[in-house]
Short mmCIF file of N, CA, C and O in Angstrom, two decimals:
data_model
loop_
_atom_site.label_atom_id
_atom_site.label_comp_id
_atom_site.label_asym_id
_atom_site.label_seq_id
_atom_site.Cartn_x
_atom_site.Cartn_y
_atom_site.Cartn_z
N GLN A 212 17.70 -10.49 8.03
CA GLN A 212 16.91 -10.19 6.86
C GLN A 212 15.51 -9.72 7.26
O GLN A 212 14.94 -8.85 6.61
N MET A 213 14.96 -10.31 8.33
CA MET A 213 13.63 -9.88 8.77
C MET A 213 13.67 -8.44 9.26
O MET A 213 12.78 -7.65 8.92
N ALA A 214 14.68 -8.09 10.03
CA ALA A 214 14.79 -6.72 10.53
C ALA A 214 14.93 -5.73 9.38
O ALA A 214 14.33 -4.65 9.40
N GLN A 215 15.68 -6.12 8.36
CA GLN A 215 15.84 -5.25 7.19
C GLN A 215 14.51 -5.09 6.45
O GLN A 215 14.17 -3.98 6.03
N ALA A 216 13.76 -6.17 6.29
CA ALA A 216 12.46 -6.10 5.61
C ALA A 216 11.51 -5.17 6.36
O ALA A 216 10.81 -4.35 5.76
N PHE A 217 11.49 -5.28 7.70
CA PHE A 217 10.64 -4.40 8.49
C PHE A 217 11.11 -2.95 8.42
O PHE A 217 10.29 -2.03 8.37
N ALA A 218 12.42 -2.74 8.43
CA ALA A 218 12.95 -1.38 8.35
C ALA A 218 12.52 -0.71 7.05
O ALA A 218 12.10 0.45 7.05
N ILE A 219 12.60 -1.43 5.96
CA ILE A 219 12.27 -0.87 4.65
C ILE A 219 10.77 -0.77 4.44
O ILE A 219 10.25 0.25 3.98
N ASN A 220 10.05 -1.85 4.73
CA ASN A 220 8.64 -1.95 4.34
C ASN A 220 7.64 -1.45 5.38
O ASN A 220 6.49 -1.19 5.03
N ALA A 221 8.03 -1.34 6.63
CA ALA A 221 7.09 -0.90 7.66
C ALA A 221 7.60 0.34 8.40
O ALA A 221 6.89 1.34 8.49
N ILE A 222 8.81 0.29 8.90
CA ILE A 222 9.31 1.40 9.70
C ILE A 222 9.53 2.65 8.85
O ILE A 222 9.15 3.76 9.26
N GLY A 223 10.09 2.50 7.68
CA GLY A 223 10.30 3.65 6.78
C GLY A 223 8.99 4.37 6.48
O GLY A 223 8.86 5.58 6.72
N PRO A 224 7.98 3.66 5.96
CA PRO A 224 6.69 4.32 5.72
C PRO A 224 6.04 4.86 7.00
O PRO A 224 5.39 5.91 6.97
N ALA A 225 6.22 4.19 8.13
CA ALA A 225 5.66 4.68 9.40
C ALA A 225 6.28 6.03 9.76
O ALA A 225 5.58 6.93 10.24
N LEU A 226 7.56 6.19 9.52
CA LEU A 226 8.21 7.47 9.79
C LEU A 226 7.69 8.56 8.86
O LEU A 226 7.51 9.71 9.27
N LEU A 227 7.44 8.19 7.60
CA LEU A 227 6.84 9.17 6.68
C LEU A 227 5.46 9.59 7.17
O LEU A 227 5.12 10.78 7.16
N MET A 228 4.65 8.62 7.61
CA MET A 228 3.33 8.95 8.13
C MET A 228 3.44 9.85 9.36
O MET A 228 2.69 10.81 9.51
N LYS A 229 4.38 9.52 10.24
CA LYS A 229 4.57 10.30 11.46
C LYS A 229 4.81 11.77 11.14
O LYS A 229 4.29 12.66 11.82
N HIS A 230 5.60 12.03 10.10
CA HIS A 230 5.98 13.41 9.79
C HIS A 230 5.05 14.11 8.80
O HIS A 230 4.88 15.32 8.89
N PHE A 231 4.45 13.36 7.87
CA PHE A 231 3.63 14.00 6.84
C PHE A 231 2.15 14.08 7.17
O PHE A 231 1.49 15.05 6.80
N LEU A 232 1.59 13.09 7.85
CA LEU A 232 0.16 13.14 8.13
C LEU A 232 -0.24 14.37 8.96
O LEU A 232 -1.27 14.99 8.66
N PRO A 233 0.56 14.79 9.94
CA PRO A 233 0.18 16.00 10.67
C PRO A 233 0.20 17.27 9.81
O PRO A 233 -0.40 18.27 10.17
N LEU A 234 0.88 17.21 8.68
CA LEU A 234 0.94 18.37 7.78
C LEU A 234 -0.22 18.43 6.79
O LEU A 234 -0.38 19.44 6.10
N MET A 235 -1.02 17.38 6.75
CA MET A 235 -2.14 17.36 5.80
C MET A 235 -3.19 18.37 6.25
O MET A 235 -3.42 18.55 7.45
N PRO A 236 -3.81 19.03 5.29
CA PRO A 236 -4.80 20.06 5.65
C PRO A 236 -6.01 19.46 6.38
O PRO A 236 -6.40 18.33 6.13
N ARG A 237 -6.56 20.25 7.27
CA ARG A 237 -7.74 19.81 8.04
C ARG A 237 -8.97 19.71 7.16
O ARG A 237 -9.91 18.98 7.48
N GLN A 238 -9.01 20.46 6.08
CA GLN A 238 -10.15 20.44 5.15
C GLN A 238 -9.62 20.31 3.73
O GLN A 238 -8.52 20.72 3.42
N GLY A 239 -10.45 19.76 2.87
CA GLY A 239 -10.06 19.58 1.48
C GLY A 239 -9.40 18.23 1.27
O GLY A 239 -9.03 17.54 2.21
N ARG A 240 -9.28 17.88 0.01
CA ARG A 240 -8.75 16.56 -0.35
C ARG A 240 -7.24 16.53 -0.23
O ARG A 240 -6.54 17.39 -0.75
N ALA A 241 -6.75 15.52 0.44
CA ALA A 241 -5.32 15.24 0.56
C ALA A 241 -5.17 13.74 0.68
O ALA A 241 -5.98 13.08 1.33
N VAL A 242 -4.14 13.19 0.02
CA VAL A 242 -3.96 11.74 0.00
C VAL A 242 -2.53 11.38 0.38
O VAL A 242 -1.58 11.94 -0.17
N PHE A 243 -2.41 10.45 1.31
CA PHE A 243 -1.13 9.80 1.59
C PHE A 243 -1.30 8.36 1.14
O PHE A 243 -2.17 7.64 1.64
N ALA A 244 -0.47 7.94 0.19
CA ALA A 244 -0.52 6.56 -0.30
C ALA A 244 0.87 5.96 -0.19
O ALA A 244 1.86 6.62 -0.48
N THR A 245 0.92 4.71 0.22
CA THR A 245 2.19 4.01 0.33
C THR A 245 2.09 2.69 -0.42
O THR A 245 1.00 2.13 -0.57
N LEU A 246 3.22 2.21 -0.90
CA LEU A 246 3.24 0.95 -1.65
C LEU A 246 3.29 -0.24 -0.72
O LEU A 246 4.19 -0.36 0.12
N SER A 247 2.32 -1.11 -0.87
CA SER A 247 2.31 -2.36 -0.14
C SER A 247 2.44 -3.48 -1.18
O SER A 247 2.93 -3.24 -2.28
N ALA A 248 2.00 -4.66 -0.83
CA ALA A 248 2.04 -5.79 -1.76
C ALA A 248 0.93 -6.75 -1.42
O ALA A 248 0.63 -6.97 -0.24
N LYS A 249 0.34 -7.32 -2.43
CA LYS A 249 -0.76 -8.26 -2.20
C LYS A 249 -0.33 -9.43 -1.32
O LYS A 249 -1.12 -9.95 -0.55
N VAL A 250 0.93 -9.81 -1.40
CA VAL A 250 1.41 -10.92 -0.57
C VAL A 250 1.41 -10.56 0.91
O VAL A 250 1.54 -11.44 1.76
N GLY A 251 1.22 -9.29 1.24
CA GLY A 251 1.10 -8.87 2.63
C GLY A 251 -0.30 -8.98 3.18
O GLY A 251 -0.54 -8.73 4.35
N SER A 252 -1.23 -9.40 2.33
CA SER A 252 -2.62 -9.57 2.77
C SER A 252 -2.75 -10.86 3.56
O SER A 252 -2.50 -11.94 3.04
N ILE A 253 -3.14 -10.74 4.82
CA ILE A 253 -3.35 -11.93 5.64
C ILE A 253 -4.52 -12.74 5.09
O ILE A 253 -4.46 -13.96 4.97
N GLY A 254 -5.58 -12.05 4.70
CA GLY A 254 -6.78 -12.72 4.20
C GLY A 254 -6.60 -13.36 2.84
O GLY A 254 -7.37 -14.25 2.46
N ASP A 255 -5.60 -12.95 2.08
CA ASP A 255 -5.40 -13.48 0.73
C ASP A 255 -4.23 -14.47 0.66
O ASP A 255 -3.92 -14.98 -0.39
N ASN A 256 -3.58 -14.76 1.77
CA ASN A 256 -2.41 -15.64 1.77
C ASN A 256 -2.85 -17.09 1.68
O ASN A 256 -3.32 -17.67 2.64
N ARG A 257 -2.64 -17.68 0.50
CA ARG A 257 -3.01 -19.07 0.27
C ARG A 257 -1.81 -19.97 -0.02
O ARG A 257 -1.94 -21.17 -0.17
N VAL A 258 -0.62 -19.34 -0.13
CA VAL A 258 0.54 -20.14 -0.52
C VAL A 258 1.68 -20.13 0.49
O VAL A 258 2.64 -20.87 0.35
N GLY A 259 1.58 -19.27 1.51
CA GLY A 259 2.63 -19.24 2.53
C GLY A 259 3.94 -18.68 1.99
O GLY A 259 3.96 -18.00 0.98
N GLY A 260 5.02 -18.98 2.69
CA GLY A 260 6.34 -18.54 2.26
C GLY A 260 6.58 -17.06 2.48
O GLY A 260 5.74 -16.34 3.01
N TRP A 261 7.76 -16.63 2.13
CA TRP A 261 8.16 -15.22 2.18
C TRP A 261 7.83 -14.59 3.52
O TRP A 261 7.31 -13.48 3.61
N TYR A 262 8.13 -15.25 4.61
CA TYR A 262 7.74 -14.82 5.94
C TYR A 262 8.07 -13.35 6.23
O TYR A 262 7.20 -12.59 6.66
N SER A 263 9.31 -12.99 6.06
CA SER A 263 9.73 -11.64 6.44
C SER A 263 9.07 -10.57 5.58
O SER A 263 8.58 -9.56 6.09
N TYR A 264 9.05 -10.79 4.26
CA TYR A 264 8.45 -9.80 3.36
C TYR A 264 6.95 -9.70 3.62
O TYR A 264 6.41 -8.60 3.77
N ARG A 265 6.26 -10.85 3.68
CA ARG A 265 4.82 -10.83 3.95
C ARG A 265 4.50 -10.14 5.27
O ARG A 265 3.59 -9.32 5.35
N ALA A 266 5.22 -10.50 6.30
CA ALA A 266 4.95 -9.92 7.62
C ALA A 266 5.22 -8.42 7.64
O ALA A 266 4.47 -7.67 8.26
N SER A 267 6.26 -7.97 6.95
CA SER A 267 6.56 -6.54 6.93
C SER A 267 5.49 -5.77 6.18
O SER A 267 5.12 -4.66 6.58
N LYS A 268 4.96 -6.33 5.11
CA LYS A 268 3.88 -5.66 4.36
C LYS A 268 2.56 -5.73 5.13
O LYS A 268 1.77 -4.78 5.11
N ALA A 269 2.31 -6.82 5.84
CA ALA A 269 1.12 -6.90 6.70
C ALA A 269 1.22 -5.85 7.80
O ALA A 269 0.22 -5.19 8.15
N ALA A 270 2.40 -5.66 8.35
CA ALA A 270 2.61 -4.63 9.37
C ALA A 270 2.34 -3.25 8.78
O ALA A 270 1.70 -2.41 9.41
N LEU A 271 2.82 -3.02 7.58
CA LEU A 271 2.56 -1.74 6.91
C LEU A 271 1.07 -1.52 6.75
O LEU A 271 0.56 -0.43 7.02
N ASN A 272 0.35 -2.54 6.32
CA ASN A 272 -1.09 -2.40 6.13
C ASN A 272 -1.78 -2.04 7.45
O ASN A 272 -2.69 -1.20 7.47
N GLN A 273 -1.35 -2.63 8.54
CA GLN A 273 -1.93 -2.31 9.85
C GLN A 273 -1.57 -0.88 10.25
O GLN A 273 -2.41 -0.16 10.80
N LEU A 274 -0.36 -0.46 9.99
CA LEU A 274 0.04 0.92 10.29
C LEU A 274 -0.81 1.92 9.51
O LEU A 274 -1.25 2.93 10.06
N VAL A 275 -1.06 1.64 8.24
CA VAL A 275 -1.89 2.53 7.42
C VAL A 275 -3.31 2.57 7.98
O VAL A 275 -3.90 3.65 8.11
N HIS A 276 -3.84 1.42 8.29
CA HIS A 276 -5.21 1.36 8.82
C HIS A 276 -5.32 2.16 10.12
O HIS A 276 -6.25 2.95 10.31
N THR A 277 -4.37 1.97 11.02
CA THR A 277 -4.37 2.67 12.30
C THR A 277 -4.16 4.17 12.12
O THR A 277 -4.85 4.99 12.74
N ALA A 278 -3.22 4.55 11.27
CA ALA A 278 -2.96 5.97 11.02
C ALA A 278 -4.18 6.65 10.41
O ALA A 278 -4.47 7.81 10.72
N ALA A 279 -4.91 5.94 9.56
CA ALA A 279 -6.10 6.52 8.93
C ALA A 279 -7.17 6.84 9.97
O ALA A 279 -7.88 7.85 9.86
N ILE A 280 -7.28 5.99 10.98
CA ILE A 280 -8.26 6.24 12.05
C ILE A 280 -7.89 7.53 12.78
O ILE A 280 -8.74 8.40 13.02
N GLU A 281 -6.63 7.68 13.11
CA GLU A 281 -6.16 8.89 13.79
C GLU A 281 -6.30 10.11 12.89
O GLU A 281 -6.71 11.18 13.34
N LEU A 282 -5.94 9.97 11.62
CA LEU A 282 -6.02 11.09 10.67
C LEU A 282 -7.45 11.58 10.52
O LEU A 282 -7.70 12.78 10.44
N GLN A 283 -8.40 10.68 10.51
CA GLN A 283 -9.80 11.04 10.30
C GLN A 283 -10.29 11.98 11.40
O GLN A 283 -11.12 12.85 11.16
N ARG A 284 -9.77 11.83 12.60
CA ARG A 284 -10.19 12.70 13.71
C ARG A 284 -9.77 14.14 13.49
O ARG A 284 -10.45 15.07 13.88
N ARG A 285 -8.62 14.33 12.87
CA ARG A 285 -8.08 15.67 12.66
C ARG A 285 -8.44 16.24 11.30
O ARG A 285 -8.67 17.43 11.16
N ALA A 286 -8.49 15.37 10.29
CA ALA A 286 -8.73 15.82 8.92
C ALA A 286 -9.70 14.83 8.25
O ALA A 286 -9.27 13.90 7.58
N PRO A 287 -11.00 15.01 8.47
CA PRO A 287 -11.98 14.01 8.03
C PRO A 287 -12.05 13.77 6.52
O PRO A 287 -12.54 12.73 6.11
N THR A 288 -11.53 14.68 5.72
CA THR A 288 -11.58 14.46 4.27
C THR A 288 -10.25 13.95 3.71
O THR A 288 -10.13 13.69 2.52
N ALA A 289 -9.25 13.81 4.57
CA ALA A 289 -7.96 13.29 4.13
C ALA A 289 -8.04 11.77 3.97
O ALA A 289 -8.88 11.10 4.57
N ILE A 290 -7.15 11.25 3.16
CA ILE A 290 -7.15 9.82 2.81
C ILE A 290 -5.76 9.25 3.05
O ILE A 290 -4.76 9.85 2.64
N CYS A 291 -5.71 8.08 3.68
CA CYS A 291 -4.45 7.37 3.92
C CYS A 291 -4.68 5.92 3.49
O CYS A 291 -5.53 5.24 4.06
N VAL A 292 -3.96 5.46 2.48
CA VAL A 292 -4.18 4.12 1.93
C VAL A 292 -2.87 3.41 1.62
O VAL A 292 -1.83 4.02 1.46
N ALA A 293 -2.99 2.09 1.49
CA ALA A 293 -1.90 1.24 1.00
C ALA A 293 -2.29 0.78 -0.40
O ALA A 293 -3.46 0.47 -0.66
N LEU A 294 -1.32 0.73 -1.30
CA LEU A 294 -1.58 0.35 -2.69
C LEU A 294 -0.65 -0.77 -3.14
O LEU A 294 0.55 -0.75 -2.85
N HIS A 295 -1.24 -1.72 -3.85
CA HIS A 295 -0.47 -2.82 -4.46
C HIS A 295 -0.30 -2.50 -5.95
O HIS A 295 -1.30 -2.40 -6.67
N PRO A 296 0.94 -2.31 -6.42
CA PRO A 296 1.15 -1.89 -7.80
C PRO A 296 1.06 -3.01 -8.84
O PRO A 296 1.19 -2.75 -10.03
N GLY A 297 0.83 -4.24 -8.42
CA GLY A 297 0.91 -5.36 -9.36
C GLY A 297 2.36 -5.78 -9.49
O GLY A 297 3.23 -5.34 -8.73
N THR A 298 2.64 -6.62 -10.46
CA THR A 298 4.02 -7.05 -10.69
C THR A 298 4.68 -6.06 -11.63
O THR A 298 4.28 -5.92 -12.78
N VAL A 299 5.67 -5.36 -11.12
CA VAL A 299 6.38 -4.33 -11.89
C VAL A 299 7.68 -4.94 -12.40
O VAL A 299 8.40 -5.61 -11.65
N ASP A 300 7.95 -4.72 -13.67
CA ASP A 300 9.17 -5.24 -14.30
C ASP A 300 10.37 -4.51 -13.71
O ASP A 300 10.68 -3.38 -14.08
N SER A 301 11.01 -5.16 -12.74
CA SER A 301 12.15 -4.56 -12.04
C SER A 301 13.09 -5.67 -11.58
O SER A 301 12.76 -6.85 -11.64
N ALA A 302 14.22 -5.26 -11.05
CA ALA A 302 15.18 -6.23 -10.52
C ALA A 302 14.55 -7.00 -9.34
O ALA A 302 14.83 -8.19 -9.16
N LEU A 303 13.70 -6.33 -8.57
CA LEU A 303 13.07 -6.98 -7.42
C LEU A 303 12.18 -8.15 -7.84
O LEU A 303 12.15 -9.18 -7.20
N SER A 304 11.46 -7.99 -8.95
CA SER A 304 10.53 -9.03 -9.37
C SER A 304 11.10 -9.98 -10.43
O SER A 304 10.43 -10.95 -10.81
N ALA A 305 12.31 -9.74 -10.88
CA ALA A 305 12.88 -10.52 -11.98
C ALA A 305 12.82 -12.02 -11.75
O ALA A 305 12.46 -12.79 -12.64
N ALA A 306 13.12 -12.46 -10.55
CA ALA A 306 13.15 -13.90 -10.26
C ALA A 306 11.76 -14.53 -10.25
O ALA A 306 11.63 -15.74 -10.31
N PHE A 307 10.70 -13.71 -10.18
CA PHE A 307 9.34 -14.23 -10.05
C PHE A 307 8.48 -13.96 -11.27
O PHE A 307 7.28 -14.21 -11.25
N GLN A 308 9.06 -13.45 -12.34
CA GLN A 308 8.29 -13.06 -13.51
C GLN A 308 7.89 -14.22 -14.40
O GLN A 308 7.00 -14.08 -15.23
N GLY A 309 8.48 -15.38 -14.21
CA GLY A 309 8.20 -16.53 -15.07
C GLY A 309 6.74 -16.92 -15.10
O GLY A 309 6.21 -17.31 -16.13
N GLY A 310 6.06 -16.84 -13.99
CA GLY A 310 4.65 -17.22 -13.92
C GLY A 310 3.69 -16.07 -14.14
O GLY A 310 2.48 -16.24 -13.98
N VAL A 311 4.19 -14.90 -14.52
CA VAL A 311 3.34 -13.73 -14.71
C VAL A 311 3.04 -13.57 -16.19
O VAL A 311 3.95 -13.52 -17.02
N SER A 312 1.76 -13.49 -16.52
CA SER A 312 1.39 -13.29 -17.93
C SER A 312 1.83 -11.90 -18.38
O SER A 312 1.85 -10.95 -17.58
N PRO A 313 2.18 -11.75 -19.66
CA PRO A 313 2.71 -10.47 -20.15
C PRO A 313 1.80 -9.28 -19.87
O PRO A 313 2.28 -8.19 -19.57
N GLU A 314 0.48 -9.49 -19.91
CA GLU A 314 -0.43 -8.36 -19.68
C GLU A 314 -0.52 -7.97 -18.19
O GLU A 314 -1.07 -6.93 -17.85
N LYS A 315 0.06 -8.79 -17.32
CA LYS A 315 0.06 -8.49 -15.88
C LYS A 315 1.45 -8.09 -15.38
O LYS A 315 1.66 -7.93 -14.19
N LEU A 316 2.40 -7.94 -16.30
CA LEU A 316 3.74 -7.47 -15.96
C LEU A 316 3.84 -6.02 -16.44
O LEU A 316 3.81 -5.76 -17.63
N PHE A 317 3.94 -5.09 -15.50
CA PHE A 317 3.85 -3.67 -15.83
C PHE A 317 5.20 -2.99 -15.80
O PHE A 317 6.03 -3.26 -14.93
N SER A 318 5.39 -2.08 -16.75
CA SER A 318 6.56 -1.20 -16.67
C SER A 318 6.35 -0.28 -15.48
O SER A 318 5.22 -0.07 -15.03
N PRO A 319 7.42 0.30 -14.96
CA PRO A 319 7.24 1.24 -13.85
C PRO A 319 6.28 2.38 -14.20
O PRO A 319 5.45 2.77 -13.38
N ALA A 320 6.36 2.89 -15.42
CA ALA A 320 5.48 4.00 -15.83
C ALA A 320 4.02 3.56 -15.86
O ALA A 320 3.13 4.30 -15.43
N THR A 321 3.76 2.36 -16.36
CA THR A 321 2.39 1.85 -16.41
C THR A 321 1.85 1.62 -15.00
O THR A 321 0.72 1.97 -14.69
N ALA A 322 2.68 1.03 -14.14
CA ALA A 322 2.26 0.81 -12.75
C ALA A 322 1.93 2.14 -12.07
O ALA A 322 0.91 2.26 -11.38
N ALA A 323 2.76 3.14 -12.28
CA ALA A 323 2.50 4.46 -11.69
C ALA A 323 1.20 5.05 -12.22
O ALA A 323 0.41 5.61 -11.44
N ALA A 324 0.94 4.92 -13.51
CA ALA A 324 -0.31 5.44 -14.10
C ALA A 324 -1.52 4.73 -13.49
O ALA A 324 -2.53 5.38 -13.18
N HIS A 325 -1.43 3.41 -13.32
CA HIS A 325 -2.53 2.67 -12.68
C HIS A 325 -2.79 3.19 -11.28
O HIS A 325 -3.94 3.42 -10.88
N LEU A 326 -1.73 3.38 -10.50
CA LEU A 326 -1.89 3.81 -9.12
C LEU A 326 -2.44 5.23 -9.04
O LEU A 326 -3.26 5.54 -8.16
N LEU A 327 -2.03 6.09 -9.95
CA LEU A 327 -2.57 7.46 -9.96
C LEU A 327 -4.06 7.45 -10.27
O LEU A 327 -4.82 8.24 -9.69
N ARG A 328 -4.50 6.55 -11.15
CA ARG A 328 -5.95 6.42 -11.42
C ARG A 328 -6.69 5.96 -10.17
O ARG A 328 -7.78 6.45 -9.87
N VAL A 329 -6.11 5.01 -9.45
CA VAL A 329 -6.75 4.54 -8.21
C VAL A 329 -6.84 5.70 -7.22
O VAL A 329 -7.90 5.95 -6.63
N ILE A 330 -5.75 6.42 -7.05
CA ILE A 330 -5.73 7.55 -6.12
C ILE A 330 -6.78 8.59 -6.50
O ILE A 330 -7.49 9.12 -5.64
N ASP A 331 -6.89 8.87 -7.79
CA ASP A 331 -7.88 9.86 -8.26
C ASP A 331 -9.30 9.46 -7.90
O ASP A 331 -10.16 10.32 -7.70
N GLY A 332 -9.57 8.17 -7.81
CA GLY A 332 -10.92 7.69 -7.52
C GLY A 332 -11.23 7.50 -6.04
O GLY A 332 -12.35 7.14 -5.69
N LEU A 333 -10.27 7.73 -5.17
CA LEU A 333 -10.48 7.50 -3.74
C LEU A 333 -11.35 8.58 -3.11
O LEU A 333 -11.33 9.74 -3.54
N THR A 334 -12.10 8.17 -2.10
CA THR A 334 -12.91 9.10 -1.31
C THR A 334 -12.48 8.96 0.15
O THR A 334 -11.81 7.98 0.52
N PRO A 335 -12.88 9.88 1.01
CA PRO A 335 -12.53 9.75 2.42
C PRO A 335 -13.00 8.43 3.04
O PRO A 335 -12.36 7.92 3.97
N GLN A 336 -14.07 7.84 2.52
CA GLN A 336 -14.55 6.55 3.04
C GLN A 336 -13.56 5.43 2.74
O GLN A 336 -13.61 4.37 3.38
N ASP A 337 -12.66 5.63 1.80
CA ASP A 337 -11.65 4.62 1.45
C ASP A 337 -10.43 4.67 2.35
O ASP A 337 -9.59 3.77 2.32
N SER A 338 -10.31 5.72 3.14
CA SER A 338 -9.13 5.88 3.98
C SER A 338 -8.98 4.68 4.91
O SER A 338 -9.94 4.17 5.47
N GLY A 339 -7.74 4.23 5.03
CA GLY A 339 -7.44 3.08 5.86
C GLY A 339 -7.51 1.76 5.12
O GLY A 339 -7.28 0.71 5.70
N SER A 340 -7.79 1.81 3.84
CA SER A 340 -7.98 0.59 3.05
C SER A 340 -6.73 0.24 2.24
O SER A 340 -5.76 0.99 2.20
N PHE A 341 -6.83 -0.90 1.58
CA PHE A 341 -5.74 -1.49 0.80
C PHE A 341 -6.30 -1.79 -0.58
O PHE A 341 -7.28 -2.54 -0.70
N PHE A 342 -5.72 -1.20 -1.62
CA PHE A 342 -6.24 -1.35 -2.98
C PHE A 342 -5.17 -1.87 -3.94
O PHE A 342 -3.99 -1.54 -3.81
N ALA A 343 -5.62 -2.66 -4.91
CA ALA A 343 -4.75 -3.14 -5.97
C ALA A 343 -4.68 -2.10 -7.08
O ALA A 343 -5.49 -1.16 -7.14
N TRP A 344 -3.76 -2.30 -7.99
CA TRP A 344 -3.51 -1.41 -9.11
C TRP A 344 -4.75 -1.16 -9.97
O TRP A 344 -4.87 -0.13 -10.62
N ASP A 345 -5.69 -2.11 -9.96
CA ASP A 345 -6.89 -1.98 -10.78
C ASP A 345 -8.07 -1.41 -10.00
O ASP A 345 -9.20 -1.38 -10.49
N GLY A 346 -7.83 -0.96 -8.79
CA GLY A 346 -8.87 -0.37 -7.96
C GLY A 346 -9.61 -1.36 -7.09
O GLY A 346 -10.45 -0.97 -6.27
N GLN A 347 -9.30 -2.63 -7.21
CA GLN A 347 -9.95 -3.66 -6.40
C GLN A 347 -9.52 -3.52 -4.94
O GLN A 347 -8.33 -3.40 -4.64
N ALA A 348 -10.50 -3.52 -4.03
CA ALA A 348 -10.17 -3.50 -2.60
C ALA A 348 -9.61 -4.88 -2.23
O ALA A 348 -10.16 -5.90 -2.62
N LEU A 349 -8.52 -4.87 -1.49
CA LEU A 349 -7.88 -6.11 -1.06
C LEU A 349 -8.11 -6.33 0.43
O LEU A 349 -8.17 -5.37 1.19
N PRO A 350 -8.20 -7.59 0.84
CA PRO A 350 -8.33 -7.86 2.29
C PRO A 350 -7.02 -7.59 2.99
O PRO A 350 -5.95 -7.75 2.41
N TRP A 351 -7.14 -7.18 4.25
CA TRP A 351 -5.93 -6.98 5.04
C TRP A 351 -5.34 -8.33 5.32
O TRP A 351 -4.32 -8.67 5.48
#
C-alpha cells in the first residue's frame, strides 16, 4: 500500500514535472500546479496516522519545492506549486466527511474554482510553495 501511495502521489507527479517543466517558456507567466494534501504537511501534523498517504504527499511537496528551485534557474517567471483542495465530496473522502462542516465540504467544481483563484493570484516568488484552497500558505 505504501508503494502504491508513493506511485500515485509522488512518482506520478514527479514524472509530469520531469516532462512538462522543461517545456515551460523561459519568459512570461507559466504555472505548474499539482494536488497535494494538508495532511502531507510535516509542520502541520498534529494527529499522526495515515503514514503512507502523509509520507507520499510530504514527498510530493519536497519534489515541488526542489523542482521550483531548478525551474527558477531556467525560467525565472515560471511557477511550480503544490495545492491543497480542501475536503472534496468524493469517494476518496466519503469515510472522513463526518467531521467536516458543510461549508468546508466542496463539490469538485467548487474545489476547482477555488484552486483556479489561487493559481491566478500566484507570483514567481510563490514558486516552490504549498497553498490551501483559500490561498493560505501551508507549512511543508
